[in-house]
Short mmCIF file of C-alpha atoms in Angstrom, two decimals:
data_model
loop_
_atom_site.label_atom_id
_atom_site.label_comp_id
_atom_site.label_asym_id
_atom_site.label_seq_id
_atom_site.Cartn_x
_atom_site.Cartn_y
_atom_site.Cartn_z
CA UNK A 1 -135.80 -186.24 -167.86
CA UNK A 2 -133.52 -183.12 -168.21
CA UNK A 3 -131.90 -182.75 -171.29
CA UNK A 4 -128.27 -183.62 -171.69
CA UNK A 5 -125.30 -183.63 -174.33
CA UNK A 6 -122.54 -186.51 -174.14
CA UNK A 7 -120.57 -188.72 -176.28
CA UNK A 8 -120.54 -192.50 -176.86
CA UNK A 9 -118.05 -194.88 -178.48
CA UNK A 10 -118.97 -197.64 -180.72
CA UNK A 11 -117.40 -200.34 -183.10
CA UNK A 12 -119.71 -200.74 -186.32
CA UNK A 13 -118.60 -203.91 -188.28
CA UNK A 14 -117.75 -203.71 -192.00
CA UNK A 15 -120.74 -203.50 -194.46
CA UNK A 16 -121.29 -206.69 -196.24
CA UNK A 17 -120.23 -206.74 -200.22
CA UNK A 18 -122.76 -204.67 -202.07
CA UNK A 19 -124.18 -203.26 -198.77
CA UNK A 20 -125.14 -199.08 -198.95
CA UNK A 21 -122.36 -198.05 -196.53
CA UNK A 22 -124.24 -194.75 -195.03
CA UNK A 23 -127.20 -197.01 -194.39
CA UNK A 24 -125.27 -199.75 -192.73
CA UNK A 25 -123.87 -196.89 -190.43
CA UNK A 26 -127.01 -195.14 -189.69
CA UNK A 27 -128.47 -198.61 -188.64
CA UNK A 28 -126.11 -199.70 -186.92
CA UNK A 29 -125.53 -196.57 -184.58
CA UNK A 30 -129.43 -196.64 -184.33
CA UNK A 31 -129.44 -199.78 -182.88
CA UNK A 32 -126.50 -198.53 -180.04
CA UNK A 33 -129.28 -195.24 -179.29
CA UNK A 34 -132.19 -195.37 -176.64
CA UNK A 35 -135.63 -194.59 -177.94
CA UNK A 36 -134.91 -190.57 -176.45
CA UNK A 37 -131.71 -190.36 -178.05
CA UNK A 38 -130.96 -188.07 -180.81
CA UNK A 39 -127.89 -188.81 -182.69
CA UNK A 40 -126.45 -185.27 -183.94
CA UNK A 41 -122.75 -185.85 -184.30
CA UNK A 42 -120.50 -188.81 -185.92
CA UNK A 43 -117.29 -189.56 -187.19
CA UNK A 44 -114.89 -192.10 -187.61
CA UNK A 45 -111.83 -191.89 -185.70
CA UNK A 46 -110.22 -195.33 -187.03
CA UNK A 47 -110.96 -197.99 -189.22
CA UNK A 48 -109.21 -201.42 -190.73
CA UNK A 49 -110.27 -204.39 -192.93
CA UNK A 50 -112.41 -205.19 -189.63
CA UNK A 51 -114.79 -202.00 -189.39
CA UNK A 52 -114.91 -198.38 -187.97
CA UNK A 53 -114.57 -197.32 -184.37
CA UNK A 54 -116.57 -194.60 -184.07
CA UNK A 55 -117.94 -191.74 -181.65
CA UNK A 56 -121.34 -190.38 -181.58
CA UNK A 57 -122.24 -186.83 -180.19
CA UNK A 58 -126.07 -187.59 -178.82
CA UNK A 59 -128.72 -185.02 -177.37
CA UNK A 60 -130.88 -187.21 -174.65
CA UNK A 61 -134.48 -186.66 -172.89
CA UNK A 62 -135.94 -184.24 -175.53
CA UNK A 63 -139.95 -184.23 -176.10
CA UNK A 64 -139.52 -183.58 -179.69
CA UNK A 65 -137.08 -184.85 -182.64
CA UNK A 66 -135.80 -183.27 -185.60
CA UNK A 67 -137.57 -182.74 -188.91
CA UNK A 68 -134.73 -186.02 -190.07
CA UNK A 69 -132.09 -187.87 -189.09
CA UNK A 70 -128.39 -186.81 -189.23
CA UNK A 71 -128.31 -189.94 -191.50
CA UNK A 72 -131.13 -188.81 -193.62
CA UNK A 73 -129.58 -189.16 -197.46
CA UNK A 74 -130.92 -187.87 -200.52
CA UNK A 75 -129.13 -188.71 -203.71
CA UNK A 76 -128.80 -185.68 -206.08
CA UNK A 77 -130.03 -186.46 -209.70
CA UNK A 78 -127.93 -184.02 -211.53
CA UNK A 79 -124.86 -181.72 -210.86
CA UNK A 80 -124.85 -178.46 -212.03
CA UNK A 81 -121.69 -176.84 -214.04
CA UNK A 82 -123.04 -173.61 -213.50
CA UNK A 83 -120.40 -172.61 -211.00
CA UNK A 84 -117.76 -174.15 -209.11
CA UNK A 85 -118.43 -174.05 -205.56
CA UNK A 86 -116.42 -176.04 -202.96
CA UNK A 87 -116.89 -177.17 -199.29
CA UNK A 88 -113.67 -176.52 -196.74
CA UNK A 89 -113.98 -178.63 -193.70
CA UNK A 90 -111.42 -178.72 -191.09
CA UNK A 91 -113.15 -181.03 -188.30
CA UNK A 92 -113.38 -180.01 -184.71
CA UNK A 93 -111.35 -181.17 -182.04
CA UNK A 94 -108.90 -183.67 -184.06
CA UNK A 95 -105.79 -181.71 -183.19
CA UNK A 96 -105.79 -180.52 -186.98
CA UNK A 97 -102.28 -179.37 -187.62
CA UNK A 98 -104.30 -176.33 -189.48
CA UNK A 99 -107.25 -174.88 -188.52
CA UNK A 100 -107.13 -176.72 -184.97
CA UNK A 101 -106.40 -173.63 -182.93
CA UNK A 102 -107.72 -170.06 -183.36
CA UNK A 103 -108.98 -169.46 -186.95
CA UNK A 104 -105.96 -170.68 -188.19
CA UNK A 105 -106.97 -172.39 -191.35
CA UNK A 106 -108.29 -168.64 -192.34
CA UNK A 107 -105.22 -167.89 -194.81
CA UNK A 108 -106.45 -171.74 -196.17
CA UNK A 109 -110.21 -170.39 -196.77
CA UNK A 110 -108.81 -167.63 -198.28
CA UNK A 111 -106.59 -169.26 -201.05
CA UNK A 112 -109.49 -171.99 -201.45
CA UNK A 113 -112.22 -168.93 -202.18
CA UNK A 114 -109.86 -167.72 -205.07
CA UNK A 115 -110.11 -171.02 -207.41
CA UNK A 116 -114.12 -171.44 -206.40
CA UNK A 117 -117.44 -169.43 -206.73
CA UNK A 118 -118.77 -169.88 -203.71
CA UNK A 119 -116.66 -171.69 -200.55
CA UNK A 120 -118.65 -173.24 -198.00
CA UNK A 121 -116.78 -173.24 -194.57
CA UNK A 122 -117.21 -173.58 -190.77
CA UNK A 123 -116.59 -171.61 -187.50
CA UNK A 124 -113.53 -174.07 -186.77
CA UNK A 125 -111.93 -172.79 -189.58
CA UNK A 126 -111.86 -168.99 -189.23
CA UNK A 127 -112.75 -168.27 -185.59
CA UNK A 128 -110.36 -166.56 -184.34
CA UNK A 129 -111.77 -164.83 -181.10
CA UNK A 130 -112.26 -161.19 -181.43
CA UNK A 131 -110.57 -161.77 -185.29
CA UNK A 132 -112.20 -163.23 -188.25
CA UNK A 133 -111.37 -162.44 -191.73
CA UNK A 134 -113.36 -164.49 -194.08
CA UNK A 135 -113.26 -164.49 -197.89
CA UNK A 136 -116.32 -162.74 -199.76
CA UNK A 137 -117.21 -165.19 -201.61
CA UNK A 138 -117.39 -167.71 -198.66
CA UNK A 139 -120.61 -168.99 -196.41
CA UNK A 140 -120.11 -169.54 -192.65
CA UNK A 141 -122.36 -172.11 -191.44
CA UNK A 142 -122.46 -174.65 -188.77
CA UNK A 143 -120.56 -178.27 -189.07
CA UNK A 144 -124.01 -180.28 -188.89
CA UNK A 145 -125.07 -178.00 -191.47
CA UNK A 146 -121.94 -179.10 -194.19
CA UNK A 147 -123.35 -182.58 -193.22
CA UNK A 148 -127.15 -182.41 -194.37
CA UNK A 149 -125.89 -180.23 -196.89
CA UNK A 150 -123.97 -182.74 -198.39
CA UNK A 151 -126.42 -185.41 -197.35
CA UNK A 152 -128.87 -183.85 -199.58
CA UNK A 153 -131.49 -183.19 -197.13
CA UNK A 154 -130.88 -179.06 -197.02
CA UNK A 155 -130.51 -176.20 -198.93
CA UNK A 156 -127.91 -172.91 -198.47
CA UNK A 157 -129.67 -169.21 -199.38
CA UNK A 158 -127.56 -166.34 -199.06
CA UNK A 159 -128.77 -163.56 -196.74
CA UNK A 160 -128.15 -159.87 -196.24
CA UNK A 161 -128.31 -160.04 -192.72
CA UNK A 162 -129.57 -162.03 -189.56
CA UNK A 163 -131.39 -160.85 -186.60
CA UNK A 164 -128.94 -162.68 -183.68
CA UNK A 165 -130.60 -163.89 -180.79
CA UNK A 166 -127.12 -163.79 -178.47
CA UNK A 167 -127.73 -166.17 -174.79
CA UNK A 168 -125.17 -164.92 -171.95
CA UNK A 169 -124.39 -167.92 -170.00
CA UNK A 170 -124.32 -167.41 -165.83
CA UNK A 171 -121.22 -166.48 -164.81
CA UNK A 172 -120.24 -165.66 -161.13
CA UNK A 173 -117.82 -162.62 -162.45
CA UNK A 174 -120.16 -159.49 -163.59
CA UNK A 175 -117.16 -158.43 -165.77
CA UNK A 176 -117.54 -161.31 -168.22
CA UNK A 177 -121.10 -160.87 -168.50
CA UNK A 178 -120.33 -156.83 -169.42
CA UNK A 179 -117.44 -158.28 -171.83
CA UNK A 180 -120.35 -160.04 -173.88
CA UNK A 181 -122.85 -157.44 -173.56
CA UNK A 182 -119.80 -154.89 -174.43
CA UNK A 183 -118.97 -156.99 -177.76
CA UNK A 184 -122.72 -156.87 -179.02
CA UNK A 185 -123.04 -153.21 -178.62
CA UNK A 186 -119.81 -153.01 -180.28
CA UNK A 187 -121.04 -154.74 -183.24
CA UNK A 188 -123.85 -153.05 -183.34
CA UNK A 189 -122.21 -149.65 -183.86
CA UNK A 190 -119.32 -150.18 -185.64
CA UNK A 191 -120.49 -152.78 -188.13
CA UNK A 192 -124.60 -152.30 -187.89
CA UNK A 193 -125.07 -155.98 -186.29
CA UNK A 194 -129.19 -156.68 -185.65
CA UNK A 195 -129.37 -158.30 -182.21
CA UNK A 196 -133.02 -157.55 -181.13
CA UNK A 197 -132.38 -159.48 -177.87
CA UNK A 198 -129.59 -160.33 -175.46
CA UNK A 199 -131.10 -162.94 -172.63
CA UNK A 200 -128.35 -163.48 -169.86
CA UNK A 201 -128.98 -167.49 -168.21
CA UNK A 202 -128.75 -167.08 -164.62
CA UNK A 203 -128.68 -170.95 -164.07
CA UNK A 204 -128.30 -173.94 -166.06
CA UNK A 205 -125.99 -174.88 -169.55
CA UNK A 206 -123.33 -176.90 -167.88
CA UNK A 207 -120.64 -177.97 -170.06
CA UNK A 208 -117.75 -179.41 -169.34
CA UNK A 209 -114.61 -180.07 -171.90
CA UNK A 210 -113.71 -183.69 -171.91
CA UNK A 211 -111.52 -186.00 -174.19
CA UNK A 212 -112.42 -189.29 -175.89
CA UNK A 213 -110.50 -192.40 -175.91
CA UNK A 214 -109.52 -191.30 -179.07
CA UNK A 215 -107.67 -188.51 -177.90
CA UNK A 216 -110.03 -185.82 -179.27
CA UNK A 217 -111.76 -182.82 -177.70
CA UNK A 218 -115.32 -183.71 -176.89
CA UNK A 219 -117.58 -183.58 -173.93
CA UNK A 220 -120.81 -183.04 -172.04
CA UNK A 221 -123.85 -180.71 -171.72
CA UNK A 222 -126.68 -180.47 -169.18
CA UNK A 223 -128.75 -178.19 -167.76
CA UNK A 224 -130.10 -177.31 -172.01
CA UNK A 225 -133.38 -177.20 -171.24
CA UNK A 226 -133.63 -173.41 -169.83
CA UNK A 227 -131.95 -172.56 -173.36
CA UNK A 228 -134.25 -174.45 -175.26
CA UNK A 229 -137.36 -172.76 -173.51
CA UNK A 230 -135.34 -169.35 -174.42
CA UNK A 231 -135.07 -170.29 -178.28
CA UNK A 232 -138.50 -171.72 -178.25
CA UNK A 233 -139.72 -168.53 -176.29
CA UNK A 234 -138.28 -165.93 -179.22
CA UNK A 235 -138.71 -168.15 -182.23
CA UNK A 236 -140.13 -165.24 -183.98
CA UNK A 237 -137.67 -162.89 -182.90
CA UNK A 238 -134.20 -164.02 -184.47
CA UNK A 239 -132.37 -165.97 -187.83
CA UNK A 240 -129.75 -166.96 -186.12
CA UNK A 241 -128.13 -167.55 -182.56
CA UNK A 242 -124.66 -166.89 -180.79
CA UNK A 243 -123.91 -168.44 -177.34
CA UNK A 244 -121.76 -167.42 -175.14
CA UNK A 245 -120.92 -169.39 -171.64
CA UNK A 246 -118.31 -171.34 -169.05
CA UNK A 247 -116.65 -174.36 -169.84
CA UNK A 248 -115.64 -176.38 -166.98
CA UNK A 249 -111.88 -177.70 -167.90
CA UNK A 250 -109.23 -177.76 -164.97
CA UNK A 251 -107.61 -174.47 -164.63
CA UNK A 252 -104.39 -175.51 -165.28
CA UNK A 253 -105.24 -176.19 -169.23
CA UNK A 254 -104.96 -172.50 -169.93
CA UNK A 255 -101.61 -172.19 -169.06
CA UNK A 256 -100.54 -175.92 -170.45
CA UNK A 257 -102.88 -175.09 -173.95
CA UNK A 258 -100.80 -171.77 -174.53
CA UNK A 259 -97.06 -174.05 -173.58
CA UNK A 260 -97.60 -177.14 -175.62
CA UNK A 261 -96.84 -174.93 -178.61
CA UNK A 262 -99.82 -176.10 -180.93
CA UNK A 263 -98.86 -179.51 -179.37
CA UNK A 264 -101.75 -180.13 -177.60
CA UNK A 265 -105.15 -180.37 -178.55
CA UNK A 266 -107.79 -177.21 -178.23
CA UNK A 267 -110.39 -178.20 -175.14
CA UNK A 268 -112.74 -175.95 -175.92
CA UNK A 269 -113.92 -176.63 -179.19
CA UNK A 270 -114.86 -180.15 -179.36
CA UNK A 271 -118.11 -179.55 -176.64
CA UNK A 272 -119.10 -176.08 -178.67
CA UNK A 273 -119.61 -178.20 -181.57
CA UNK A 274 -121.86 -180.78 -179.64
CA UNK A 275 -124.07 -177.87 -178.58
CA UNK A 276 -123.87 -176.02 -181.87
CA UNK A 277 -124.54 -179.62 -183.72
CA UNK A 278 -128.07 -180.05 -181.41
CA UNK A 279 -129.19 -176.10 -181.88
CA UNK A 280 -128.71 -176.00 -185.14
CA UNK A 281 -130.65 -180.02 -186.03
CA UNK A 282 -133.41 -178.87 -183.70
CA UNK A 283 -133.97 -175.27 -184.67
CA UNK A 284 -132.82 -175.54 -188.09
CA UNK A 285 -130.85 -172.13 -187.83
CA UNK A 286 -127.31 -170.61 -188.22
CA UNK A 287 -125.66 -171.40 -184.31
CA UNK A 288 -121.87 -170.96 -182.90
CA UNK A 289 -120.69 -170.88 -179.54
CA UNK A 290 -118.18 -169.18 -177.89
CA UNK A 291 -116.35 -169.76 -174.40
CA UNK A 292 -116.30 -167.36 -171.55
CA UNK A 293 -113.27 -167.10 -169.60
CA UNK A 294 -113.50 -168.64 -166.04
CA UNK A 295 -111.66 -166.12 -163.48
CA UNK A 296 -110.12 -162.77 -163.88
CA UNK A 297 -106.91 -163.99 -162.62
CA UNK A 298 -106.89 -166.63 -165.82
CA UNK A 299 -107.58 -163.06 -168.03
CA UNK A 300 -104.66 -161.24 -166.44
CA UNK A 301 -102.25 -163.43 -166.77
CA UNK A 302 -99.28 -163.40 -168.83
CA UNK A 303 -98.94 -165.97 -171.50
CA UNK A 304 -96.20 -164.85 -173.03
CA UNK A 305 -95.38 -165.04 -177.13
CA UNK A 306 -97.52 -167.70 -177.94
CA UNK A 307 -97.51 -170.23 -181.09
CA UNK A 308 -98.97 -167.62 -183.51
CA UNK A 309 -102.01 -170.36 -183.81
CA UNK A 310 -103.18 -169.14 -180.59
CA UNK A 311 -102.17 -165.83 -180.54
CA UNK A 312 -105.86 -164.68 -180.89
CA UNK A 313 -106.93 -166.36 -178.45
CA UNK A 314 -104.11 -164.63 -176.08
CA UNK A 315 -105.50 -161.08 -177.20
CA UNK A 316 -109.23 -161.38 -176.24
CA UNK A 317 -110.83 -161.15 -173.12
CA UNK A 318 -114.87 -161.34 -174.37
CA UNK A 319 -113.55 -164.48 -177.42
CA UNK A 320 -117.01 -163.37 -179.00
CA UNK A 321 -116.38 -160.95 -181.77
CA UNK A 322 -115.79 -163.99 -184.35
CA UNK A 323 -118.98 -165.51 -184.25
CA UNK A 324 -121.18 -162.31 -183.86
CA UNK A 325 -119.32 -161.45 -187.33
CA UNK A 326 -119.76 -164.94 -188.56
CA UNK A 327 -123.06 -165.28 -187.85
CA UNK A 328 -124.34 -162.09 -189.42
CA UNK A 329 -124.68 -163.17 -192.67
CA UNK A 330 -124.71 -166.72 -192.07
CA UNK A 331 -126.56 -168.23 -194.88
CA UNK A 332 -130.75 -169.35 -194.49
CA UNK A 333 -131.31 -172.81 -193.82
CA UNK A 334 -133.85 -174.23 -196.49
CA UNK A 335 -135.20 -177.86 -196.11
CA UNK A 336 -138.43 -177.90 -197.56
CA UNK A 337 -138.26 -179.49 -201.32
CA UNK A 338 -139.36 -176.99 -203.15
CA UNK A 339 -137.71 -174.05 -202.23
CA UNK A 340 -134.68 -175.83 -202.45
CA UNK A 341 -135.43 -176.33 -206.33
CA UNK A 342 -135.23 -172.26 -206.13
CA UNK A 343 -132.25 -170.78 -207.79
CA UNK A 344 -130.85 -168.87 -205.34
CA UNK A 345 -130.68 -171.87 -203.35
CA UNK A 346 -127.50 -173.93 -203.17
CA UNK A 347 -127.78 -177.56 -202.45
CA UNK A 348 -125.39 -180.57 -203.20
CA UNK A 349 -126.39 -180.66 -206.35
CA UNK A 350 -124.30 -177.45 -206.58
CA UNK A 351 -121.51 -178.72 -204.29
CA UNK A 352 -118.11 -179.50 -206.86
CA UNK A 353 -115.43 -180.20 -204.65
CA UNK A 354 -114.72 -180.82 -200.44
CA UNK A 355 -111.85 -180.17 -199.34
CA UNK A 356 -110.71 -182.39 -196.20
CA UNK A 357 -107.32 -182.90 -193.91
CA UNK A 358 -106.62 -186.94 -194.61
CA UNK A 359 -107.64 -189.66 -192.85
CA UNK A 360 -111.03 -187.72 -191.86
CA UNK A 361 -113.47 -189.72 -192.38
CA UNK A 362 -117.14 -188.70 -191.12
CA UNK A 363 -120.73 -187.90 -193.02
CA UNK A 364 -119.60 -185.15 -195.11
CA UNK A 365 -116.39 -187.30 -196.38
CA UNK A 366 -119.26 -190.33 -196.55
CA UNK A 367 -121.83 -188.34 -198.47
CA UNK A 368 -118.93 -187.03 -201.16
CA UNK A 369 -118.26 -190.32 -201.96
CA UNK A 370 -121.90 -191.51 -202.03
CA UNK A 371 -123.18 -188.14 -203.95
CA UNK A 372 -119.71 -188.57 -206.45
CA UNK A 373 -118.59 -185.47 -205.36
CA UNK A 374 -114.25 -184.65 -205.75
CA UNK A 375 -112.70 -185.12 -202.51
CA UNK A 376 -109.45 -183.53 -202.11
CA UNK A 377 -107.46 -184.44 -198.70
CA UNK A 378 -104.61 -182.64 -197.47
CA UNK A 379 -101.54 -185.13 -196.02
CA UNK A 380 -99.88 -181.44 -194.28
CA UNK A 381 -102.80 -181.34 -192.32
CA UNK A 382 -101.74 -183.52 -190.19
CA UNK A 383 -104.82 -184.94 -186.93
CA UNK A 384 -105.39 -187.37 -184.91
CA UNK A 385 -107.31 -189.52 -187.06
CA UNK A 386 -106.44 -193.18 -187.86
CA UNK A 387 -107.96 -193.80 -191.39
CA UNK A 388 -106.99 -194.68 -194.64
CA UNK A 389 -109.01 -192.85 -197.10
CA UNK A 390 -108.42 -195.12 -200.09
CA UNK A 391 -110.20 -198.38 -198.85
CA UNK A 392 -113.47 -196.57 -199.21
CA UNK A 393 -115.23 -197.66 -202.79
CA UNK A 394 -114.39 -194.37 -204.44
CA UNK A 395 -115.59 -193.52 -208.12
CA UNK A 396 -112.04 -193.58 -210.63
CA UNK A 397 -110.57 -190.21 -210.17
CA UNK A 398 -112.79 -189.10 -207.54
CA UNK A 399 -110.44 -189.23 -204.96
CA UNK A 400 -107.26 -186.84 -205.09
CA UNK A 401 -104.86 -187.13 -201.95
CA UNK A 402 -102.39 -184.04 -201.87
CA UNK A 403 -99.68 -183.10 -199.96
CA UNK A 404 -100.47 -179.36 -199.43
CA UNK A 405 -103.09 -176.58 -199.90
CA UNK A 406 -100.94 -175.39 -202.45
CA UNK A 407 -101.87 -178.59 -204.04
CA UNK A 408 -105.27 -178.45 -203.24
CA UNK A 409 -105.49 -174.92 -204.79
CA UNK A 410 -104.15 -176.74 -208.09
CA UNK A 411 -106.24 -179.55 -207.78
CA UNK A 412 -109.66 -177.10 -207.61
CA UNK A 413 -108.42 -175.09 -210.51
CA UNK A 414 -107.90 -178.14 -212.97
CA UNK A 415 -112.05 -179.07 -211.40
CA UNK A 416 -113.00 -176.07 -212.39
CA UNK A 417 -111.29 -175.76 -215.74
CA UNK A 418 -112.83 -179.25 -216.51
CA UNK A 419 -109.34 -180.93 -217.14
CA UNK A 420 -108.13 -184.05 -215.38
CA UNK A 421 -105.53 -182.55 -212.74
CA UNK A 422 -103.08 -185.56 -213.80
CA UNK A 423 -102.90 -184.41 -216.76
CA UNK A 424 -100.61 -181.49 -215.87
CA UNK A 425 -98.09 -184.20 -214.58
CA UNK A 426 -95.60 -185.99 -215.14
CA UNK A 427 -95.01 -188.64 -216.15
CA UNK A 428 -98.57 -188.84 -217.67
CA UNK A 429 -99.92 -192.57 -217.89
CA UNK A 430 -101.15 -193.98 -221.51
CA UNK A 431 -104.58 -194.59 -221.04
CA UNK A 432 -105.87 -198.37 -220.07
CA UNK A 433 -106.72 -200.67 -222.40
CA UNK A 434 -108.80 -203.79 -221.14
CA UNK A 435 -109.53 -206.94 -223.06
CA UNK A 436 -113.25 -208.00 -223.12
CA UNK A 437 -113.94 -209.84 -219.60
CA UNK A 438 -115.54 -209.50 -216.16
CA UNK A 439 -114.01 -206.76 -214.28
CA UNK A 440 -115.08 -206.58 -210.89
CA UNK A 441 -115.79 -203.26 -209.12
CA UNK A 442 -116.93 -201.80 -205.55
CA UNK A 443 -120.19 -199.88 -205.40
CA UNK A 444 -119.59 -196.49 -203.57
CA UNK A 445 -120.04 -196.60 -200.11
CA UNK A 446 -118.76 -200.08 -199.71
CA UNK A 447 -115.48 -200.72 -198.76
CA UNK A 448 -112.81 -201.62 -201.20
CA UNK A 449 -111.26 -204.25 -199.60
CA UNK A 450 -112.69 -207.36 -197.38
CA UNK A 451 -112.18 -206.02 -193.92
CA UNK A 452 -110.92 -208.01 -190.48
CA UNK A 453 -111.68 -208.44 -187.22
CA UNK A 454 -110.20 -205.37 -185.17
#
């Protein structure tokens, strides 16, 4: 059976009182899964008193799983105060008001890296084409890598720099393929990238942009089989891999993208992430994707000033520079348990803070509030998400919902300082005094309030 990447749309019913929530999810998408289905992908897109509707990215027809599941948990037993390090996560493909265009939410990173140690980010955020400008102090990995992260099940070790394996999809137009090649030989000697290999695809990796009932960017994948044999073929050879190839979307979305003035949602992105999310669970290695432009004609044309969200995408012909950059110090994946006891090793055991727009709610918001780590979510950042944060089971003061970054900034600094960040307001609240009695709380994970029927 040929190997294939597509979406699916479920309804998971509330957990029961004093239910885990993660494992209630994991089971229940489980049982929605054939027996050669690999769940890599998840997230909420609404939920009531009733449940969550949900949409699951799935790789089908592979001969071999993962090392664990996507919903593979492990609970931290201590938290260091070491440093403050923080997780920014602006989610793929949910029309994100910032950081839902073309490395947009990079200014955002930037602030963020200034009131943390260490900031762990993704390609959404600060892809920007042939531009990225990332903090120092921040770690570009992929978004199913933030998950397990924060799931416990991996481990984050800093690198000096990757070998890139970089796959040229087929493309009918020799000038995009020279584009690609162009940009890797440009990295190479101007900012001493290592990229052993380049294999140009001369058939297969279909994928085709798509959008969910939900209204966000998603998709499908075939023909992933000839770039599996490819990865499996140089395992030896490279740390980390950059893809570059055609996305099937109807031509006139290039034209309507750059005229709906940030108004409508990025294609592209949504079906990257599906094939990043699979690469990276199977290989267990640094992965990001870029598109290739479909026709020369859609290159030459004109755009005009575009919202300045886009305006890197307007500028670029090859739209690879970003990840090469990205990926060259992308961080070493470490999943076996005892070198992720090693020092140099981040976990989530290291992990202070994430940093979230509201109303996201998928396994890195679900492991924060399982591993009790601060959750800050940004109102300004405005998505198409239907969710209200505060009816999951949160830990007292675990939870801060701001209206700004500006306020998240403020909100990381009073973390790090070890003060509560209410206390610089006003009016401050006199503390709570209960009389002796029963006092009836919600485990984390389990939802606050009884839910109803959708």
């Amino acid at each position: 059976m040929p190997v294939s990447i597509t979406e699916q749309e479920l309804v998971i019913p509330a957990p029961r009182q004093n239910q885990n929530g993660l494992e209630h999810i994991a089971q229940s998408v489980e049982r929605h899964l054939a027996d050669d289905e690999v769940p890599i992908r998840f997230v909420v897109t609404a939920s009531n008193k009733g449940g969550y509707r949900c949409e699951v990215g799935k790789l089908s027809g592979v001969s071999r799983l993962p090392e664990s599941s996507i919903f593979s948990f492990n609970r931290r037993r201590v938290v260091s105060a070491n440093t403050f390090n923080a997780v920014l996560l602006v989610p793929t493909g949910i029309g994100a008001e910032i950081g839902g265009h073309a490395g947009d939410a990079t200014p955002v990173a930037t602030l963020l890296a200034s009131v943390c140690d260490t900031l762990v980010t993704h390609p959404n955020v600060v892809n920007a084409s042939d531009i990225i400008d990332m903090p120092a102090n921040a770690l570009y990995v992929e978004g199913s890598v933030i998950s397990r992260l924060l799931m416990g099940t991996l481990g984050l070790q800093k690198v000096r720099n990757n070998r890139l394996l970089v796959v040229v999809g087929a493309h009918e137009d020799e000038l995009f393929i020279n584009a690609a090649i162009n940009s890797v030989n440009a990295a190479r000697s101007t900012y001493g990238l290592s990229c052993p290999r380049v294999v140009r695809l001369e058939s297969g990796l279909e994928m085709s942009s798509s959008y969910t009932a939900s209204g966000r960017a998603a998709g499908s994948v075939t023909g992933v089989d000839g770039l599996f044999e490819v990865l499996d073929q140089y395992r030896r050879d490279y740390d980390a891999i950059a893809i570059t190839s055609l996305i099937a979307v109807p031509l006139s979305y290039h034209q309507d993208y750059f005229e709906s003035q940030g108004n409508m949602v990025n294609p592209w992105g949504g079906v990257e992430a599906m094939l990043t999310h699979a690469v990276s669970t199977l290989y267990d290695v640094p992965s990001a994707h870029s598109p290739m432009l479909e026709t020369q004609e859609i290159a030459n044309s004109d755009p005009g000033i575009v919202d300045p969200r886009m305006a890197a995408e307007a500028v670029s012909l090859a739209l690879l520079q970003c990840i090469l950059k990205g990926l060259q110090r992308s961080p070493r994946i470490v999943n076996d348990p005892v070198e992720m006891q090693h020092q140099d090793v981040l976990t989530a055991e290291d992990i202070d803070c994430l940093v979230i727009p509201d109303k996201c709610i998928g396994l890195p918001t679900l492991a924060a509030l399982e591993q009790g780590i601060q959750v800050v979510a940004v109102r300004e950042n405005t998505n198409l998400m239907n969710n209200d944060l505060t009816q999951l089971g949160w830990a007292e003061g675990q939870l801060h919902i701001v209206d700004n970054y500006w306020e998240a900034a403020g909100v990381m600094a009073a973390l790090r300082s070890g003060i509560d960040p209410l206390s610089v307001r006003r009016p401050i609240s006199p503390a709570i005094v209960e009389k002796r009695g029963n006092v009836v709380r919600s485990r984390p994970g389990v939802l606050a309030t009884p839910m109803q029927p959708f």
